[in-house]
Amino acid sequence: KAGVTQTPRYLIKTRGQQVTLSCSPISGHRSVSWYQQTPGQGLQFLFEYFSETQRNKGNFPGRFSGRQFSNSRSEMNVSTLELGDSALYLCASSLQGLGGYTFGSGTRLTVV
Amino acid sequence: ILNVEQSPQSLHVQEGDSTNFTCSFPSSNFYALHWYRWETAKSPEALFVMTLNGDEKKKGRISATLNTKEGYSYLYIKGSQPEDSATYLCASNPSSGGSNYKLTFGKGTLLTVNP
């Protein structure tokens, strides 16, 4: 079966711009989580969606937002980009959100 | 322990050596402990999910144990091979209040196996 697909793989944006990243989960998976990895840091939890509802949110500013569509695909948006937002963004899908997570290959965002 | 901590940060071993890493996690509100293997430019690959105190899981040359009372897990690799070179991540799910839908990750152990 197809894995978790994240698009785009690489992205370069300028400070102040906004960006939208996409994640298509494994077919049948209804939970999608997003994580950020910056140099020297572990994966930091951003938010989790299940059946179009955000169930949990990490400690990130309001510039970071997300949504999930009826087909379980999810997008995350970062507005007013800062240099510190440069990171690898990973999404993970699972059936119910309590385990069996499958990760995508990530989107590498560079803010210049 | 408030966060998930892994040690060592990095490890260099020779092919054929056996090795192990440690993951410490908050023992209160525990739901599950996950181990992932992450090779450069690929996606993290799930190795094990463990929930019960005393759990032991095995996958080929890799095994893991879990102690939920004291909040630690060990990952063992027997007879390391160069293809085992990767970052090994552990992550915990807490059990309460909606927070169980998030994973808290350690920073990982980078393993390099020299031929």
PDB file of C-alpha atoms in Angstrom:
ATOM      1  CA  LYS A   1       0.000   0.000   0.000  1.00  0.00           C
ATOM      2  CA  ALA A   2       1.095   3.576  -0.597  1.00  0.00           C
ATOM      3  CA  GLY A   3       2.900   5.240   2.271  1.00  0.00           C
ATOM      4  CA  VAL A   4       2.480   8.696   3.742  1.00  0.00           C
ATOM      5  CA  THR A   5       3.110  11.314   1.076  1.00  0.00           C
ATOM      6  CA  GLN A   6       4.345  14.789   1.873  1.00  0.00           C
ATOM      7  CA  THR A   7       4.609  17.576  -0.646  1.00  0.00           C
ATOM      8  CA  PRO A   8       6.662  19.431  -1.523  1.00  0.00           C
ATOM      9  CA  ARG A   9       9.923  17.748  -0.487  1.00  0.00           C
ATOM     10  CA  TYR A  10      11.887  20.992  -0.466  1.00  0.00           C
ATOM     11  CA  LEU A  11      10.827  24.592  -0.183  1.00  0.00           C
ATOM     12  CA  ILE A  12      12.645  27.909   0.031  1.00  0.00           C
ATOM     13  CA  LYS A  13      10.713  30.922   1.280  1.00  0.00           C
ATOM     14  CA  THR A  14      11.526  34.462   2.301  1.00  0.00           C
ATOM     15  CA  ARG A  15      10.984  35.890   5.764  1.00  0.00           C
ATOM     16  CA  GLY A  16       7.478  37.256   6.151  1.00  0.00           C
ATOM     17  CA  GLN A  17       5.940  34.951   3.566  1.00  0.00           C
ATOM     18  CA  GLN A  18       3.536  32.173   4.368  1.00  0.00           C
ATOM     19  CA  VAL A  19       3.753  28.504   3.390  1.00  0.00           C
ATOM     20  CA  THR A  20       1.429  25.527   3.141  1.00  0.00           C
ATOM     21  CA  LEU A  21       2.637  21.946   3.440  1.00  0.00           C
ATOM     22  CA  SER A  22       0.563  18.912   2.519  1.00  0.00           C
ATOM     23  CA  CYS A  23       0.342  15.398   3.936  1.00  0.00           C
ATOM     24  CA  SER A  24      -1.623  12.509   2.429  1.00  0.00           C
ATOM     25  CA  PRO A  25      -1.987   9.665   4.946  1.00  0.00           C
ATOM     26  CA  ILE A  26      -2.115   5.951   4.329  1.00  0.00           C
ATOM     27  CA  SER A  27      -5.522   4.950   3.016  1.00  0.00           C
ATOM     28  CA  GLY A  28      -7.854   4.282   5.943  1.00  0.00           C
ATOM     29  CA  HIS A  29      -5.778   6.206   8.461  1.00  0.00           C
ATOM     30  CA  ARG A  30      -7.837   8.964  10.059  1.00  0.00           C
ATOM     31  CA  SER A  31      -5.239  10.520  12.348  1.00  0.00           C
ATOM     32  CA  VAL A  32      -2.529  12.843  11.058  1.00  0.00           C
ATOM     33  CA  SER A  33       0.135  14.395  13.288  1.00  0.00           C
ATOM     34  CA  TRP A  34       2.743  16.999  12.437  1.00  0.00           C
ATOM     35  CA  TYR A  35       6.237  17.344  13.868  1.00  0.00           C
ATOM     36  CA  GLN A  36       9.064  19.842  13.459  1.00  0.00           C
ATOM     37  CA  GLN A  37      12.738  19.022  13.646  1.00  0.00           C
ATOM     38  CA  THR A  38      15.321  21.777  13.912  1.00  0.00           C
ATOM     39  CA  PRO A  39      19.100  21.244  14.244  1.00  0.00           C
ATOM     40  CA  GLY A  40      20.005  19.908  17.676  1.00  0.00           C
ATOM     41  CA  GLN A  41      16.385  19.361  18.652  1.00  0.00           C
ATOM     42  CA  GLY A  42      14.315  16.246  18.752  1.00  0.00           C
ATOM     43  CA  LEU A  43      11.075  16.002  16.874  1.00  0.00           C
ATOM     44  CA  GLN A  44       8.668  18.538  18.375  1.00  0.00           C
ATOM     45  CA  PHE A  45       4.925  17.903  18.224  1.00  0.00           C
ATOM     46  CA  LEU A  46       2.910  20.547  16.384  1.00  0.00           C
ATOM     47  CA  PHE A  47      -0.664  19.209  16.262  1.00  0.00           C
ATOM     48  CA  GLU A  48      -2.813  16.159  15.619  1.00  0.00           C
ATOM     49  CA  TYR A  49      -6.015  15.861  13.636  1.00  0.00           C
ATOM     50  CA  PHE A  50      -8.606  13.123  13.613  1.00  0.00           C
ATOM     51  CA  SER A  51     -11.724  13.204  11.458  1.00  0.00           C
ATOM     52  CA  GLU A  52     -11.180  16.872  10.645  1.00  0.00           C
ATOM     53  CA  THR A  53     -10.880  17.878  14.324  1.00  0.00           C
ATOM     54  CA  GLN A  54      -7.738  19.078  16.058  1.00  0.00           C
ATOM     55  CA  ARG A  55      -7.390  16.955  19.197  1.00  0.00           C
ATOM     56  CA  ASN A  56      -4.071  18.167  20.474  1.00  0.00           C
ATOM     57  CA  LYS A  57      -1.704  21.068  19.900  1.00  0.00           C
ATOM     58  CA  GLY A  58       1.931  21.554  20.822  1.00  0.00           C
ATOM     59  CA  ASN A  59       3.625  24.653  22.164  1.00  0.00           C
ATOM     60  CA  PHE A  60       4.000  26.602  18.970  1.00  0.00           C
ATOM     61  CA  PRO A  61       2.887  30.167  18.212  1.00  0.00           C
ATOM     62  CA  GLY A  62      -0.402  30.864  16.489  1.00  0.00           C
ATOM     63  CA  ARG A  63       1.459  31.378  13.205  1.00  0.00           C
ATOM     64  CA  PHE A  64       1.406  27.599  12.932  1.00  0.00           C
ATOM     65  CA  SER A  65      -1.962  26.202  11.982  1.00  0.00           C
ATOM     66  CA  GLY A  66      -3.365  23.164  10.310  1.00  0.00           C
ATOM     67  CA  ARG A  67      -6.453  21.493   9.038  1.00  0.00           C
ATOM     68  CA  GLN A  68      -7.680  18.137   7.898  1.00  0.00           C
ATOM     69  CA  PHE A  69     -10.033  17.412   5.059  1.00  0.00           C
ATOM     70  CA  SER A  70     -12.806  14.829   4.815  1.00  0.00           C
ATOM     71  CA  ASN A  71     -10.466  12.478   2.914  1.00  0.00           C
ATOM     72  CA  SER A  72      -8.016  12.690   5.887  1.00  0.00           C
ATOM     73  CA  ARG A  73      -5.436  14.655   3.926  1.00  0.00           C
ATOM     74  CA  SER A  74      -3.937  17.377   6.079  1.00  0.00           C
ATOM     75  CA  GLU A  75      -2.251  20.680   5.497  1.00  0.00           C
ATOM     76  CA  MET A  76      -0.216  22.823   7.802  1.00  0.00           C
ATOM     77  CA  ASN A  77       0.296  26.515   7.296  1.00  0.00           C
ATOM     78  CA  VAL A  78       2.952  28.798   8.681  1.00  0.00           C
ATOM     79  CA  SER A  79       2.330  32.515   8.314  1.00  0.00           C
ATOM     80  CA  THR A  80       4.811  35.372   8.632  1.00  0.00           C
ATOM     81  CA  LEU A  81       7.792  33.066   8.286  1.00  0.00           C
ATOM     82  CA  GLU A  82      10.826  33.602  10.483  1.00  0.00           C
ATOM     83  CA  LEU A  83      14.373  32.335   9.963  1.00  0.00           C
ATOM     84  CA  GLY A  84      13.877  29.996  12.931  1.00  0.00           C
ATOM     85  CA  ASP A  85      11.074  28.220  11.109  1.00  0.00           C
ATOM     86  CA  SER A  86      13.672  26.601   8.865  1.00  0.00           C
ATOM     87  CA  ALA A  87      13.276  22.935   9.687  1.00  0.00           C
ATOM     88  CA  LEU A  88      12.245  19.508   8.533  1.00  0.00           C
ATOM     89  CA  TYR A  89       8.496  19.061   8.914  1.00  0.00           C
ATOM     90  CA  LEU A  90       7.275  15.486   9.231  1.00  0.00           C
ATOM     91  CA  CYS A  91       3.780  14.173   9.269  1.00  0.00           C
ATOM     92  CA  ALA A  92       2.671  10.800  10.577  1.00  0.00           C
ATOM     93  CA  SER A  93      -0.575   8.947  10.071  1.00  0.00           C
ATOM     94  CA  SER A  94      -2.256   6.231  12.091  1.00  0.00           C
ATOM     95  CA  LEU A  95      -5.628   4.563  12.283  1.00  0.00           C
ATOM     96  CA  GLN A  96      -6.807   6.142  15.507  1.00  0.00           C
ATOM     97  CA  GLY A  97      -3.863   8.210  16.729  1.00  0.00           C
ATOM     98  CA  LEU A  98      -2.736   5.966  19.578  1.00  0.00           C
ATOM     99  CA  GLY A  99       0.052   4.039  17.916  1.00  0.00           C
ATOM    100  CA  GLY A 100       1.066   2.419  14.666  1.00  0.00           C
ATOM    101  CA  TYR A 101       2.340   5.708  13.330  1.00  0.00           C
ATOM    102  CA  THR A 102       3.774   5.769   9.807  1.00  0.00           C
ATOM    103  CA  PHE A 103       5.879   8.775   8.923  1.00  0.00           C
ATOM    104  CA  GLY A 104       6.315  10.563   5.641  1.00  0.00           C
ATOM    105  CA  SER A 105       9.717  11.598   4.312  1.00  0.00           C
ATOM    106  CA  GLY A 106       9.175  15.205   5.311  1.00  0.00           C
ATOM    107  CA  THR A 107       9.273  18.663   3.806  1.00  0.00           C
ATOM    108  CA  ARG A 108      12.531  20.570   4.214  1.00  0.00           C
ATOM    109  CA  LEU A 109      11.654  24.249   4.611  1.00  0.00           C
ATOM    110  CA  THR A 110      14.362  26.878   4.341  1.00  0.00           C
ATOM    111  CA  VAL A 111      13.534  30.472   5.223  1.00  0.00           C
ATOM    112  CA  VAL A 112      15.958  33.082   3.887  1.00  0.00           C
TER     113      VAL A 112
ATOM    114  CA  ILE B   1      12.051  12.669  34.463  1.00  0.00           C
ATOM    115  CA  LEU B   2       9.927  15.267  32.677  1.00  0.00           C
ATOM    116  CA  ASN B   3      11.133  14.706  29.130  1.00  0.00           C
ATOM    117  CA  VAL B   4      12.245  11.774  27.032  1.00  0.00           C
ATOM    118  CA  GLU B   5      16.015  11.434  27.183  1.00  0.00           C
ATOM    119  CA  GLN B   6      18.273   9.156  25.193  1.00  0.00           C
ATOM    120  CA  SER B   7      21.858   8.117  25.738  1.00  0.00           C
ATOM    121  CA  PRO B   8      24.398   8.041  24.380  1.00  0.00           C
ATOM    122  CA  GLN B   9      23.981  10.869  21.897  1.00  0.00           C
ATOM    123  CA  SER B  10      26.184   9.033  19.391  1.00  0.00           C
ATOM    124  CA  LEU B  11      27.997   5.754  19.170  1.00  0.00           C
ATOM    125  CA  HIS B  12      30.641   4.301  16.866  1.00  0.00           C
ATOM    126  CA  VAL B  13      31.035   0.526  16.829  1.00  0.00           C
ATOM    127  CA  GLN B  14      32.789  -2.036  14.674  1.00  0.00           C
ATOM    128  CA  GLU B  15      30.904  -4.472  12.496  1.00  0.00           C
ATOM    129  CA  GLY B  16      29.982  -7.497  14.574  1.00  0.00           C
ATOM    130  CA  ASP B  17      29.859  -5.629  17.894  1.00  0.00           C
ATOM    131  CA  SER B  18      26.722  -5.750  19.973  1.00  0.00           C
ATOM    132  CA  THR B  19      25.447  -2.491  21.366  1.00  0.00           C
ATOM    133  CA  ASN B  20      22.633  -0.987  23.369  1.00  0.00           C
ATOM    134  CA  PHE B  21      21.022   2.389  23.941  1.00  0.00           C
ATOM    135  CA  THR B  22      18.908   3.802  26.727  1.00  0.00           C
ATOM    136  CA  CYS B  23      15.677   5.765  26.671  1.00  0.00           C
ATOM    137  CA  SER B  24      14.306   7.400  29.840  1.00  0.00           C
ATOM    138  CA  PHE B  25      10.752   8.672  29.918  1.00  0.00           C
ATOM    139  CA  PRO B  26       8.202  10.000  32.423  1.00  0.00           C
ATOM    140  CA  SER B  27       6.844   6.956  34.261  1.00  0.00           C
ATOM    141  CA  SER B  28       3.668   8.693  35.413  1.00  0.00           C
ATOM    142  CA  ASN B  29       0.776   8.875  32.930  1.00  0.00           C
ATOM    143  CA  PHE B  30       2.493   6.370  30.678  1.00  0.00           C
ATOM    144  CA  TYR B  31       0.651   4.802  27.766  1.00  0.00           C
ATOM    145  CA  ALA B  32       3.207   3.514  25.238  1.00  0.00           C
ATOM    146  CA  LEU B  33       6.875   3.637  24.278  1.00  0.00           C
ATOM    147  CA  HIS B  34       7.923   3.645  20.642  1.00  0.00           C
ATOM    148  CA  TRP B  35      11.283   2.980  18.997  1.00  0.00           C
ATOM    149  CA  TYR B  36      12.038   4.231  15.506  1.00  0.00           C
ATOM    150  CA  ARG B  37      14.978   3.814  13.172  1.00  0.00           C
ATOM    151  CA  TRP B  38      15.737   6.845  11.002  1.00  0.00           C
ATOM    152  CA  GLU B  39      18.181   6.727   8.132  1.00  0.00           C
ATOM    153  CA  THR B  40      19.313   9.938   6.489  1.00  0.00           C
ATOM    154  CA  ALA B  41      16.973  11.184   3.750  1.00  0.00           C
ATOM    155  CA  LYS B  42      14.360   8.559   4.596  1.00  0.00           C
ATOM    156  CA  SER B  43      11.319   8.529   6.845  1.00  0.00           C
ATOM    157  CA  PRO B  44      11.471   7.187  10.408  1.00  0.00           C
ATOM    158  CA  GLU B  45      10.699   3.474  10.421  1.00  0.00           C
ATOM    159  CA  ALA B  46       8.767   1.997  13.314  1.00  0.00           C
ATOM    160  CA  LEU B  47      10.646  -0.762  15.156  1.00  0.00           C
ATOM    161  CA  PHE B  48       8.621  -1.466  18.294  1.00  0.00           C
ATOM    162  CA  VAL B  49       5.663  -0.253  20.305  1.00  0.00           C
ATOM    163  CA  MET B  50       5.571  -1.415  23.916  1.00  0.00           C
ATOM    164  CA  THR B  51       2.950  -0.766  26.552  1.00  0.00           C
ATOM    165  CA  LEU B  52       3.341  -3.267  29.397  1.00  0.00           C
ATOM    166  CA  ASN B  53       5.932  -3.270  32.141  1.00  0.00           C
ATOM    167  CA  GLY B  54       8.427  -6.025  31.401  1.00  0.00           C
ATOM    168  CA  ASP B  55       7.577  -6.122  27.703  1.00  0.00           C
ATOM    169  CA  GLU B  56      10.306  -7.490  25.472  1.00  0.00           C
ATOM    170  CA  LYS B  57      10.115  -7.272  21.700  1.00  0.00           C
ATOM    171  CA  LYS B  58      12.438  -8.690  19.067  1.00  0.00           C
ATOM    172  CA  LYS B  59      12.876  -8.094  15.347  1.00  0.00           C
ATOM    173  CA  GLY B  60      15.785  -9.991  13.835  1.00  0.00           C
ATOM    174  CA  ARG B  61      18.977  -8.819  15.561  1.00  0.00           C
ATOM    175  CA  ILE B  62      17.226  -5.928  17.307  1.00  0.00           C
ATOM    176  CA  SER B  63      15.372  -6.238  20.590  1.00  0.00           C
ATOM    177  CA  ALA B  64      13.928  -3.891  23.188  1.00  0.00           C
ATOM    178  CA  THR B  65      12.829  -4.042  26.795  1.00  0.00           C
ATOM    179  CA  LEU B  66      10.534  -1.823  28.818  1.00  0.00           C
ATOM    180  CA  ASN B  67      10.391  -0.864  32.497  1.00  0.00           C
ATOM    181  CA  THR B  68       7.407   1.417  33.063  1.00  0.00           C
ATOM    182  CA  LYS B  69       7.821   1.596  36.835  1.00  0.00           C
ATOM    183  CA  GLU B  70      11.227   3.231  36.641  1.00  0.00           C
ATOM    184  CA  GLY B  71      10.689   4.827  33.231  1.00  0.00           C
ATOM    185  CA  TYR B  72      13.314   3.344  30.960  1.00  0.00           C
ATOM    186  CA  SER B  73      13.675   1.215  27.865  1.00  0.00           C
ATOM    187  CA  TYR B  74      16.731  -0.422  26.327  1.00  0.00           C
ATOM    188  CA  LEU B  75      17.294  -1.127  22.640  1.00  0.00           C
ATOM    189  CA  TYR B  76      19.826  -3.861  21.827  1.00  0.00           C
ATOM    190  CA  ILE B  77      21.473  -4.614  18.502  1.00  0.00           C
ATOM    191  CA  LYS B  78      23.304  -7.917  18.271  1.00  0.00           C
ATOM    192  CA  GLY B  79      26.144  -8.287  15.770  1.00  0.00           C
ATOM    193  CA  SER B  80      25.906  -4.755  14.325  1.00  0.00           C
ATOM    194  CA  GLN B  81      26.127  -4.407  10.555  1.00  0.00           C
ATOM    195  CA  PRO B  82      26.964  -1.275   8.518  1.00  0.00           C
ATOM    196  CA  GLU B  83      23.330  -1.153   7.365  1.00  0.00           C
ATOM    197  CA  ASP B  84      22.308  -0.659  11.014  1.00  0.00           C
ATOM    198  CA  SER B  85      23.867   2.809  10.856  1.00  0.00           C
ATOM    199  CA  ALA B  86      21.042   5.244  11.570  1.00  0.00           C
ATOM    200  CA  THR B  87      19.553   7.448  14.256  1.00  0.00           C
ATOM    201  CA  TYR B  88      17.461   5.499  16.746  1.00  0.00           C
ATOM    202  CA  LEU B  89      14.625   7.470  18.273  1.00  0.00           C
ATOM    203  CA  CYS B  90      12.408   6.669  21.179  1.00  0.00           C
ATOM    204  CA  ALA B  91       9.131   8.409  21.929  1.00  0.00           C
ATOM    205  CA  SER B  92       6.468   8.104  24.587  1.00  0.00           C
ATOM    206  CA  ASN B  93       2.719   8.592  24.565  1.00  0.00           C
ATOM    207  CA  PRO B  94       1.249   9.865  27.811  1.00  0.00           C
ATOM    208  CA  SER B  95      -2.054   8.371  28.845  1.00  0.00           C
ATOM    209  CA  SER B  96      -4.256  11.232  29.842  1.00  0.00           C
ATOM    210  CA  GLY B  97      -6.211  14.267  28.884  1.00  0.00           C
ATOM    211  CA  GLY B  98      -5.996  14.135  25.120  1.00  0.00           C
ATOM    212  CA  SER B  99      -2.219  14.312  25.306  1.00  0.00           C
ATOM    213  CA  ASN B 100      -2.118  10.646  24.436  1.00  0.00           C
ATOM    214  CA  TYR B 101      -2.445  11.581  20.786  1.00  0.00           C
ATOM    215  CA  LYS B 102       1.035  13.058  20.692  1.00  0.00           C
ATOM    216  CA  LEU B 103       4.473  11.528  20.802  1.00  0.00           C
ATOM    217  CA  THR B 104       7.227  13.102  22.864  1.00  0.00           C
ATOM    218  CA  PHE B 105      10.554  12.226  21.265  1.00  0.00           C
ATOM    219  CA  GLY B 106      14.058  12.004  22.606  1.00  0.00           C
ATOM    220  CA  LYS B 107      16.858  13.547  20.556  1.00  0.00           C
ATOM    221  CA  GLY B 108      18.008  10.168  19.337  1.00  0.00           C
ATOM    222  CA  THR B 109      21.147   8.068  19.358  1.00  0.00           C
ATOM    223  CA  LEU B 110      23.220   8.223  16.177  1.00  0.00           C
ATOM    224  CA  LEU B 111      24.769   4.827  15.539  1.00  0.00           C
ATOM    225  CA  THR B 112      27.651   4.419  13.086  1.00  0.00           C
ATOM    226  CA  VAL B 113      28.816   0.891  12.335  1.00  0.00           C
ATOM    227  CA  ASN B 114      32.262   0.745  10.751  1.00  0.00           C
ATOM    228  CA  PRO B 115      32.997  -2.154   8.374  1.00  0.00           C
TER     229      PRO B 115
END
